[in-house]
Short mmCIF file of C-alpha atoms and ligand atoms in Angstrom, two decimals:
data_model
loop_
_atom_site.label_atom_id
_atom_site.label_comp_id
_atom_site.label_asym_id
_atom_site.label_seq_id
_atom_site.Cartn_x
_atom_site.Cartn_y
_atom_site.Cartn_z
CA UNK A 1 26.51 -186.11 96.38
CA UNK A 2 29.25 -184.50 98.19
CA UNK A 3 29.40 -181.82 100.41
CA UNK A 4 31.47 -180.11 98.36
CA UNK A 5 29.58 -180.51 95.06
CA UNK A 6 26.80 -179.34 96.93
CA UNK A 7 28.71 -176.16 97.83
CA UNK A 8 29.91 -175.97 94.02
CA UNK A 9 26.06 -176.73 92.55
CA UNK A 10 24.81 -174.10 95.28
CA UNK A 11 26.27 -170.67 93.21
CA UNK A 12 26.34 -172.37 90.06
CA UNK A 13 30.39 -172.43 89.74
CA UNK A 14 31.59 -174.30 86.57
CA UNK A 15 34.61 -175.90 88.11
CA UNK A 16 37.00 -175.95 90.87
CA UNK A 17 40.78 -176.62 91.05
CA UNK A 18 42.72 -178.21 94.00
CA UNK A 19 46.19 -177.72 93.41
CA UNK A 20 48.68 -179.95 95.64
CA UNK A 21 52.49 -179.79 95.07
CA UNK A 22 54.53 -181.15 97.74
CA UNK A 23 57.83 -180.25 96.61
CA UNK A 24 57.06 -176.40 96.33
CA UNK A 25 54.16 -176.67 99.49
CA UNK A 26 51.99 -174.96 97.37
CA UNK A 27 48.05 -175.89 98.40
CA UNK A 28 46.13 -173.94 96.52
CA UNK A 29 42.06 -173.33 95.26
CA UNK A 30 40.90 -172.19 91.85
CA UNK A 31 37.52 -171.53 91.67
CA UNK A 32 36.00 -170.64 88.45
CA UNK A 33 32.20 -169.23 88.79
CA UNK A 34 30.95 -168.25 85.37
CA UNK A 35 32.90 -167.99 81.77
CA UNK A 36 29.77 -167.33 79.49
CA UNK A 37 30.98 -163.77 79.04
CA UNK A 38 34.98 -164.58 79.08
CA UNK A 39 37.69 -166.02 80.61
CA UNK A 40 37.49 -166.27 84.70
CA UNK A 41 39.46 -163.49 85.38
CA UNK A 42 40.01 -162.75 88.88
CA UNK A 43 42.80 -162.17 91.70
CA UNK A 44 44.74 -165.04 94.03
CA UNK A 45 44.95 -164.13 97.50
CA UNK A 46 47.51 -166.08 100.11
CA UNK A 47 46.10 -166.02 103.22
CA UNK A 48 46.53 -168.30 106.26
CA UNK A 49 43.44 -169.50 106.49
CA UNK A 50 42.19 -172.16 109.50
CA UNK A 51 40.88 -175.08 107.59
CA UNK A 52 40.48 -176.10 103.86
CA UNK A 53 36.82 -175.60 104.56
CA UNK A 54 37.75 -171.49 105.04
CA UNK A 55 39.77 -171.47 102.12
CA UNK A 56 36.83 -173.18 100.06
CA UNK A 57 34.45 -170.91 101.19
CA UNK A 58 36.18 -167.69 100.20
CA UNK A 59 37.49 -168.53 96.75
CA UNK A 60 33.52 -169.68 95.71
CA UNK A 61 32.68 -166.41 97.14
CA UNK A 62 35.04 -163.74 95.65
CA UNK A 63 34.93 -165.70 92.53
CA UNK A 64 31.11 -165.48 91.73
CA UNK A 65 31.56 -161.19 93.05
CA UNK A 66 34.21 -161.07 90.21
CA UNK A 67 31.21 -162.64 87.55
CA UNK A 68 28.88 -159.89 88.37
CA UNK A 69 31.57 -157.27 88.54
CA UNK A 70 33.03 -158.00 85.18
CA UNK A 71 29.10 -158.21 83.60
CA UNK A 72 28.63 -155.10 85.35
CA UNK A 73 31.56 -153.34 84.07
CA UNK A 74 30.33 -154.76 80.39
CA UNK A 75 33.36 -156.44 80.57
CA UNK A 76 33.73 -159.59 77.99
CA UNK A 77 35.50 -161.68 81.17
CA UNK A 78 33.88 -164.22 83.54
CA UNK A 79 34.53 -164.39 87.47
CA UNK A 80 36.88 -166.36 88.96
CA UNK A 81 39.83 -166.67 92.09
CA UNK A 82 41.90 -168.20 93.66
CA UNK A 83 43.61 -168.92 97.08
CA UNK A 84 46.79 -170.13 98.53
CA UNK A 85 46.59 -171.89 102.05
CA UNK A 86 49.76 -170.17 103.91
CA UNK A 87 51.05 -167.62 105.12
CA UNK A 88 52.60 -165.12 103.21
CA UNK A 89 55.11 -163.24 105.32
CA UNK A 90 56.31 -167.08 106.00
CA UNK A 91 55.79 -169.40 103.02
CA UNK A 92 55.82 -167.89 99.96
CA UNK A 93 58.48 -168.57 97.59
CA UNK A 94 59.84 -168.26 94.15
CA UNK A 95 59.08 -171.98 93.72
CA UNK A 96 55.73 -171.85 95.13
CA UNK A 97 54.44 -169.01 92.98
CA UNK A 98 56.23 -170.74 90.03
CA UNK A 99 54.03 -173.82 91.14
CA UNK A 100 50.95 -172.36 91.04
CA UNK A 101 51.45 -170.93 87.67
CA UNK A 102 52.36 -174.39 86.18
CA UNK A 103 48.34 -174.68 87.77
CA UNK A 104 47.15 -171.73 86.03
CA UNK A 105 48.90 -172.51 82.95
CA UNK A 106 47.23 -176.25 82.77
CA UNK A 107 43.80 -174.29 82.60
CA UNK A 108 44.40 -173.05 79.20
CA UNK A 109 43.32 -169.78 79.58
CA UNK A 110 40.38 -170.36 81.68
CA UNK A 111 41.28 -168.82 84.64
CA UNK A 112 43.64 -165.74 84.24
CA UNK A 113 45.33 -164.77 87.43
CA UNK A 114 46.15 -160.87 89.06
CA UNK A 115 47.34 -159.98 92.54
CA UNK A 116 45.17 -160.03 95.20
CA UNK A 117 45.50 -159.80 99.89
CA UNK A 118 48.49 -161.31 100.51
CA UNK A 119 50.00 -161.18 96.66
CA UNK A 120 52.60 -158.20 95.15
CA UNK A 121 53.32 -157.27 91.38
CA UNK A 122 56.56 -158.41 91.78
CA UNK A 123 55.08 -162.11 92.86
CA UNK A 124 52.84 -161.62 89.64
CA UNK A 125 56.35 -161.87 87.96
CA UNK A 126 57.53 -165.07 88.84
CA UNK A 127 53.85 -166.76 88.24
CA UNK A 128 54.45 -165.37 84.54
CA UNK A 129 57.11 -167.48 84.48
CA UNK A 130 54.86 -170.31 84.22
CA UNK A 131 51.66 -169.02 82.43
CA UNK A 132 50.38 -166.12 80.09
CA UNK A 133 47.36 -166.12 81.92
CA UNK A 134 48.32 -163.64 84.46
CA UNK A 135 47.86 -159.68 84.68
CA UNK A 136 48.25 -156.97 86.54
CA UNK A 137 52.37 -156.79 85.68
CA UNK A 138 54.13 -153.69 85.92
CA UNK A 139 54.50 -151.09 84.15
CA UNK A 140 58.45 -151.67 83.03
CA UNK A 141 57.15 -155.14 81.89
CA UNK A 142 54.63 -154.27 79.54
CA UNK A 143 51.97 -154.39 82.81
CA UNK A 144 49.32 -151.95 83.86
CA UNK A 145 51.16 -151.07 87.27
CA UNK A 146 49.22 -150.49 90.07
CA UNK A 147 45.37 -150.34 89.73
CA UNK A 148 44.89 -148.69 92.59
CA UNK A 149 45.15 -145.19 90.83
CA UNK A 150 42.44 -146.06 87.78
CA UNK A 151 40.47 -147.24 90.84
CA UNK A 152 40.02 -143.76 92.64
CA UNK A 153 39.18 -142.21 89.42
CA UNK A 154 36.18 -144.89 89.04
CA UNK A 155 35.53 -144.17 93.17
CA UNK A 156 35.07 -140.20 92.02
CA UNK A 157 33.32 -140.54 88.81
CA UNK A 158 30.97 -142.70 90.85
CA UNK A 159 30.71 -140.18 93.78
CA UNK A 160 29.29 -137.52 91.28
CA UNK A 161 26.86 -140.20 89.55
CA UNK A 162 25.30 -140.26 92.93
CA UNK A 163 25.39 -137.22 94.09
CA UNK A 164 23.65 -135.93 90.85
CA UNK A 165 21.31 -138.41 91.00
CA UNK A 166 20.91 -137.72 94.46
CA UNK A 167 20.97 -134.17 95.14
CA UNK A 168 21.10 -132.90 91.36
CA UNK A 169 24.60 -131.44 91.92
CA UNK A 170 26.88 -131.55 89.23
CA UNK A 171 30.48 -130.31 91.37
CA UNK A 172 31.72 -131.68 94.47
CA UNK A 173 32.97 -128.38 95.17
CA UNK A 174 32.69 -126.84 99.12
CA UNK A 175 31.12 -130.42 99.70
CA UNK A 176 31.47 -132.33 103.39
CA UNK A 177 33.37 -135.81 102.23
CA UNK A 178 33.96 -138.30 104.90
CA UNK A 179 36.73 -140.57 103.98
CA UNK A 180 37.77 -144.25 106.32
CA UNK A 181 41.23 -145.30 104.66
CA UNK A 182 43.85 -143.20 103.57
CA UNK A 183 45.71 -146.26 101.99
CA UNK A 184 46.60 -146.12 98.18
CA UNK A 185 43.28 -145.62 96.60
CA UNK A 186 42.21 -143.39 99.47
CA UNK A 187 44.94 -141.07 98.87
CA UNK A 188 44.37 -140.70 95.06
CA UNK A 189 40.91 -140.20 95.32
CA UNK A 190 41.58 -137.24 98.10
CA UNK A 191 44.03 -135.77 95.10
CA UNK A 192 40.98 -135.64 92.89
CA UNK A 193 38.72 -133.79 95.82
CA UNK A 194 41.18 -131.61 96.61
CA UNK A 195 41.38 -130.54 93.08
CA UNK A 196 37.28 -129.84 92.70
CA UNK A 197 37.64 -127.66 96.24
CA UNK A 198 35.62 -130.48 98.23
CA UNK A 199 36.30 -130.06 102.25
CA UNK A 200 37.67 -133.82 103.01
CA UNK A 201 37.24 -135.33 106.23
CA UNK A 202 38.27 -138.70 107.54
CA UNK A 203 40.70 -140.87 109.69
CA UNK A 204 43.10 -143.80 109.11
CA UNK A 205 44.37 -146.21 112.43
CA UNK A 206 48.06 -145.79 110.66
CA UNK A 207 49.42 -142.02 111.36
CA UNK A 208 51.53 -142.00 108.62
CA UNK A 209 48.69 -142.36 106.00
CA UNK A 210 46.97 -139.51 107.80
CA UNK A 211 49.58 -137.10 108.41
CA UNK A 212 50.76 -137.53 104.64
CA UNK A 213 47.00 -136.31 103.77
CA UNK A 214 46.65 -133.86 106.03
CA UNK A 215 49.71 -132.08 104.86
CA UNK A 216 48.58 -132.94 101.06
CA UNK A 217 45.31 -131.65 101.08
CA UNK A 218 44.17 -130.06 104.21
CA UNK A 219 42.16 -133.73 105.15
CA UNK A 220 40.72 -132.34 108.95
CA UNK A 221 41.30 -135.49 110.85
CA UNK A 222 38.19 -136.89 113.11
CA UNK A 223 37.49 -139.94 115.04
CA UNK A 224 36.09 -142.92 113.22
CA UNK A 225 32.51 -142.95 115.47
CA UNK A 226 32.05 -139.33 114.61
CA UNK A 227 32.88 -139.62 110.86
CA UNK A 228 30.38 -142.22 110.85
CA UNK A 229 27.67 -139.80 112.14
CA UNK A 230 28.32 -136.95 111.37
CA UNK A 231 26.62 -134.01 109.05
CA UNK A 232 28.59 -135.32 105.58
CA UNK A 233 27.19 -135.18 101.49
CA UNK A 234 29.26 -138.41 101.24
CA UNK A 235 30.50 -141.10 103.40
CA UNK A 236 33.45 -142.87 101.45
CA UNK A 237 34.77 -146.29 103.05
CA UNK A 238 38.10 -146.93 101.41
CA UNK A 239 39.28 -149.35 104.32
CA UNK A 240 38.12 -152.53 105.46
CA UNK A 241 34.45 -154.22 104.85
CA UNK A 242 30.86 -154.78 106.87
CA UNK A 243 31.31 -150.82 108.42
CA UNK A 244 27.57 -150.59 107.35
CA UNK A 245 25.30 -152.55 109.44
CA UNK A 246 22.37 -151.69 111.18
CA UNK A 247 24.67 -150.20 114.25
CA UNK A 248 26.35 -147.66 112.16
CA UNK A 249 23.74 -146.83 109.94
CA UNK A 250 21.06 -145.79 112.45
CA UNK A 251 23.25 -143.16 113.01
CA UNK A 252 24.62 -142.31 109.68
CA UNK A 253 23.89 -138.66 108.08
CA UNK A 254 25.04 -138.34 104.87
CA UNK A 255 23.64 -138.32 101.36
CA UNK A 256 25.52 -140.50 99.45
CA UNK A 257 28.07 -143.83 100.42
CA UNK A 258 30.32 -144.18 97.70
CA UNK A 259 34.05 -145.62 98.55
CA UNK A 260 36.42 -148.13 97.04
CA UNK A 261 36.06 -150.90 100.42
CA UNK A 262 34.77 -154.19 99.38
CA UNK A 263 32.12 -155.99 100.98
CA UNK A 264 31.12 -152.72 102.52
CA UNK A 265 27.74 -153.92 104.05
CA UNK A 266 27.66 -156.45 106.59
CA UNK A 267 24.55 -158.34 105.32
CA UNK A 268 23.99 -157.04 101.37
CA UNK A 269 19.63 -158.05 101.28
CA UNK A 270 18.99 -156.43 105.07
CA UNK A 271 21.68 -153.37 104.63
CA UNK A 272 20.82 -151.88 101.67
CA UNK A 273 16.97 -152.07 102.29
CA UNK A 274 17.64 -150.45 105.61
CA UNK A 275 20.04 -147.87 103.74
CA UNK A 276 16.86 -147.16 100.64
CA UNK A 277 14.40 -146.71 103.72
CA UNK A 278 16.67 -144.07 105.46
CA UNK A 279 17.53 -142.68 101.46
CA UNK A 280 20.94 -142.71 101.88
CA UNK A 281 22.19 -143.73 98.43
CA UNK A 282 24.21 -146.33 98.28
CA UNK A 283 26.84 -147.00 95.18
CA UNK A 284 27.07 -150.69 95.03
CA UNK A 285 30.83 -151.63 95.95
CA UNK A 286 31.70 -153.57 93.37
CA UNK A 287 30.37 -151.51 90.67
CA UNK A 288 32.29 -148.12 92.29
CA UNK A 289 35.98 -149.86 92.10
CA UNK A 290 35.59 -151.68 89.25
CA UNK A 291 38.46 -149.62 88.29
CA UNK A 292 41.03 -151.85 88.56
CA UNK A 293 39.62 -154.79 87.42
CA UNK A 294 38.93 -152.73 84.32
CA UNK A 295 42.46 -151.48 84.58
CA UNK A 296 44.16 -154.88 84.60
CA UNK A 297 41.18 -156.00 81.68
CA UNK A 298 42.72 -153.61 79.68
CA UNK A 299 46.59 -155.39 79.54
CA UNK A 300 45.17 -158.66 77.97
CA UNK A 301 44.72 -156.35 74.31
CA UNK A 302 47.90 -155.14 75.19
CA UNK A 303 47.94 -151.72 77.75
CA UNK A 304 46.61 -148.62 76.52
CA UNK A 305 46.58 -146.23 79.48
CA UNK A 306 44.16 -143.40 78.07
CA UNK A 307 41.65 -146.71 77.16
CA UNK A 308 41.79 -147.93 80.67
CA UNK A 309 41.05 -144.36 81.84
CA UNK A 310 38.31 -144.12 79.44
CA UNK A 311 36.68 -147.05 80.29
CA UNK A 312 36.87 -146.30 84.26
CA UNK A 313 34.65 -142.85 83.58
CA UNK A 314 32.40 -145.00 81.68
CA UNK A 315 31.33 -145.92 85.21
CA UNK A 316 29.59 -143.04 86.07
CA UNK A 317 26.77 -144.07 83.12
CA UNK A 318 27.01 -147.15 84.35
CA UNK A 319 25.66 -146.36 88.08
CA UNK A 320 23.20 -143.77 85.93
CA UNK A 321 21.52 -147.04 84.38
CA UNK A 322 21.46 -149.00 87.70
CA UNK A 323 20.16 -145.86 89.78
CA UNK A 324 17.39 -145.36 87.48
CA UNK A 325 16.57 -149.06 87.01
CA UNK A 326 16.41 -148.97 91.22
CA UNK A 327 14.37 -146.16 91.31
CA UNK A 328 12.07 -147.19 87.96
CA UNK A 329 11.18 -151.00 90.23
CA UNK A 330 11.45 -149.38 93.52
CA UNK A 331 14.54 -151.73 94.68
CA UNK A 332 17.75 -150.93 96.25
CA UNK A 333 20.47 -149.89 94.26
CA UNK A 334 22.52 -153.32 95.13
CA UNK A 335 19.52 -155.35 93.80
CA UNK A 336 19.35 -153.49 90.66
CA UNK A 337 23.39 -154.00 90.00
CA UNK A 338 23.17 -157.76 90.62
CA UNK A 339 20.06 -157.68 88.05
CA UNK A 340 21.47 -156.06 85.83
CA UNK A 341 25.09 -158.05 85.87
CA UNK A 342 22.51 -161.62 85.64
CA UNK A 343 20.51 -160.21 82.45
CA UNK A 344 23.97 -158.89 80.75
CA UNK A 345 24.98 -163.16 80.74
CA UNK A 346 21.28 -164.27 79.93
CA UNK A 347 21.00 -161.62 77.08
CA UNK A 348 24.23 -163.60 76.17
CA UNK A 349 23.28 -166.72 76.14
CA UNK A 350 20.21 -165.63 74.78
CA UNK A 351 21.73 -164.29 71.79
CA UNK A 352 24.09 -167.68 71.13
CA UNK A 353 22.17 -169.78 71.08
CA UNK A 354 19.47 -167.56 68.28
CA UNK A 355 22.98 -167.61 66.44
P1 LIG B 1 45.45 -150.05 101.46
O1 LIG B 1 45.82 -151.20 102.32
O2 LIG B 1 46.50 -149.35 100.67
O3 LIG B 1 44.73 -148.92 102.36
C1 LIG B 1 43.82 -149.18 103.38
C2 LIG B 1 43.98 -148.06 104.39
O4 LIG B 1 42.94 -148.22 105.37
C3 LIG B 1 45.32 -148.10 105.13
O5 LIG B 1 45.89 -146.81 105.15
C4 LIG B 1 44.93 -148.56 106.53
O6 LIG B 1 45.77 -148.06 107.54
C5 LIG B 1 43.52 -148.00 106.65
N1 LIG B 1 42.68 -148.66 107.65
C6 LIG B 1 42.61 -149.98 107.96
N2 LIG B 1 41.71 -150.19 108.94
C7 LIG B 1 41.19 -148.98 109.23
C8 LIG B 1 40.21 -148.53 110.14
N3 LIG B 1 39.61 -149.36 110.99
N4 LIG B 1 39.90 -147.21 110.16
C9 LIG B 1 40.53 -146.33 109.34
N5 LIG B 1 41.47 -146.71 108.46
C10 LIG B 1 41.80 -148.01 108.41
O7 LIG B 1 44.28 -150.56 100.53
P2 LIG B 1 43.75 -149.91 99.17
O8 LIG B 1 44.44 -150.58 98.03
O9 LIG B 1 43.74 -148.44 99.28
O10 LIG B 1 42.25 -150.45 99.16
C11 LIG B 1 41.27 -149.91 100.02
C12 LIG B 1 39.99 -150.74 99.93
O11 LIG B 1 39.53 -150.75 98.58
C13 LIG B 1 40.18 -152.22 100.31
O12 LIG B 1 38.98 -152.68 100.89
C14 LIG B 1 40.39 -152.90 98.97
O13 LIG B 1 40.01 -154.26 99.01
C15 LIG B 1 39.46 -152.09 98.09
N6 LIG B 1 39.83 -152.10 96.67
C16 LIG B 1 41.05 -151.66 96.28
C17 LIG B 1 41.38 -151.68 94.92
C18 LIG B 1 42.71 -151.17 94.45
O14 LIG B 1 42.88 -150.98 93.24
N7 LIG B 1 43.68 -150.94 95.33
C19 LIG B 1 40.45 -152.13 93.97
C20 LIG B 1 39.19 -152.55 94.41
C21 LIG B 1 38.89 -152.54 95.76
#
């Protein structure tokens, strides 16, 4: 056996796709983890990355997070992604998207495509070109537009879940929220604080963002150390991921961390023991913004915007279950997600096969 097939056999992915065109320069991996529930649906990303090796061992990652967030999110989709070796600022091109659609097309529907680091709507558009199996198209073209405003909804709904679950409180109102990452979800979800009276803290490295909140809704800028110790109900990372390790959570003081960021803890197994022991509630990322995946779900029936939002509150009973499954077998709330999103596809199969 290969290396690789040991890689492949080692998360249990169904099958993986190396796409080579040398007249477009498109190199490309399509990883598909798990279709028992669906199709593999799951974002590409273009990224430079240093070797084929890198590459390989991102798209088997992200593409087995996108099983258990679509089981999760009682979604009828499998996880899958997929990567394009290059840089995107540099070699992207209408003939290299178009390329890797031709790729996505050949799968028959196994793998269904959305944007992802690196990708834009409007590249989403010439990869439709090629393939139905693509989502995440804008509005004007019969799309769902930009996820990233479903996706703060699902952040907020799953801020209260925890903080009622937490600390009983129904309102977020005269709250202490710490928010890293004014970016686009970061911003919507301040729009929905600001509107139950919460007082929002929270910093972002690019002035603009911050300015444009501060103005917006009275965000009181601090420095990233002391947001990440200081008094707060609710820390919310909506920036980059691994901000919770050991460092930052010895000195951590809030309640609740629920934000959109993925990959929020450094190590998953030793952070969110160490995050149950200090009971600080974590919402498990990928369960919190499952909003977008949910909202781009929603454009394979054809887009029905009041669905979509539907669906995203749905996640607050969703982190209800998993919070009382943690506390009911004494695990952390990330164990009892990924528990949860396993049973959902062996109640499946299950259930087949008794068919
Ligand atoms: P974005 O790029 O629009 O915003 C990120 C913001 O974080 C930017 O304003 C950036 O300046 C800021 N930032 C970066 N590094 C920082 C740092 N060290 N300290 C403080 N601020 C910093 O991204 P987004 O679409 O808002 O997504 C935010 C996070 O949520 C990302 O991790 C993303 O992967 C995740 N996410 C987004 C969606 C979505 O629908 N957009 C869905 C699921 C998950």
């Amino acid at each position: 056996m290969t290396k690789i097939f040991e890689k492949i056999s080692d998360k249990n992915h169904e099958q993986i796709v190396y796409c080579n065109d040398p007249s477009s320069g498109l190199k490309a991996i399509i990883a598909v983890h798990n279709t028992v529930l669906g199709p593999a649906l799951g974002g590409c990303r273009m990224y430079p990355y240093k070797s084929e090796e890198d590459a390989l061992v991102d798209v088997l990652r992200l593409s087995r997070g996108m099983t258990y967030k679509a089981s999760i999110s009682n979604l009828n989709l499998g996880g899958g992604k997929a990567v394009i070796i290059g840089d995107p600022n540099k070699d992207k091109s209408e003939v290299l998207l178009r390329s890797f659609g031709k790729f996505v097309q050949s799968l028959g529907g196994k793998y269904i495509t959305a944007e992802d680091v690196g990708m834009s709507v409007h590249d989403m558009e010439f990869i439709r070109m090629e393939t139905d199996h693509v989502t995440g198209i804008k509005r004007a073209m019969g799309g769902s537009g930009d996820p990233s405003i479903l996706t703060a909804l699902g952040v907020f709904v799953g801020m209260k879940a925890a903080l009622k679950k937490r600390l009983n409180i129904q309102s977020i109102s005269g709250l202490k929220i710490g928010v890293q990452g004014f970016g686009k979800v970061g911003y919507y979800l301040c729009s929905h604080l600001k509107n139950e009276g919460a007082n929002i803290y929270g910093n972002d490295i690019n002035k603009e963002n911050l300015d444009r909140v501060e103005e917006e809704f009275g965000v009181i800028p601090v420095a990233s150390d002391e947001l990440m110790s200081m008094d707060l109900d609710v820390f919310s990372p909506c920036a980059m991921g691994a901000v919770i390790n050991p460092s930052t959570i010895e000195n951590l003081k809030c309640s609740v961390i629920a934000g959109a960021a993925n990959n929020q803890l450094e190590k998953e197994d030793r952070d969110s023991k160490l995050l149950k022991e200090k009971e600080i509630m974590y919402v498990p990322d990928y369960v919190i913004n499952a909003g977008g995946l949910m909202n781009v779900a929603n454009e394979l029936q054809g887009y029905n915007k009041e669905k979509a939002k539907y669906q995203v509150e749905g996640i607050y009973y969703i982190l209800m279950r998993i919070f009382d499954y943690a506390a009911n077998n004494n695990i952390s709330t990330l164990e009892a997600a990924n528990l949860l999103a396993e049973r959902r596809i062996q109640d499946y199969i299950k259930w087949n096969h008794q068919q």
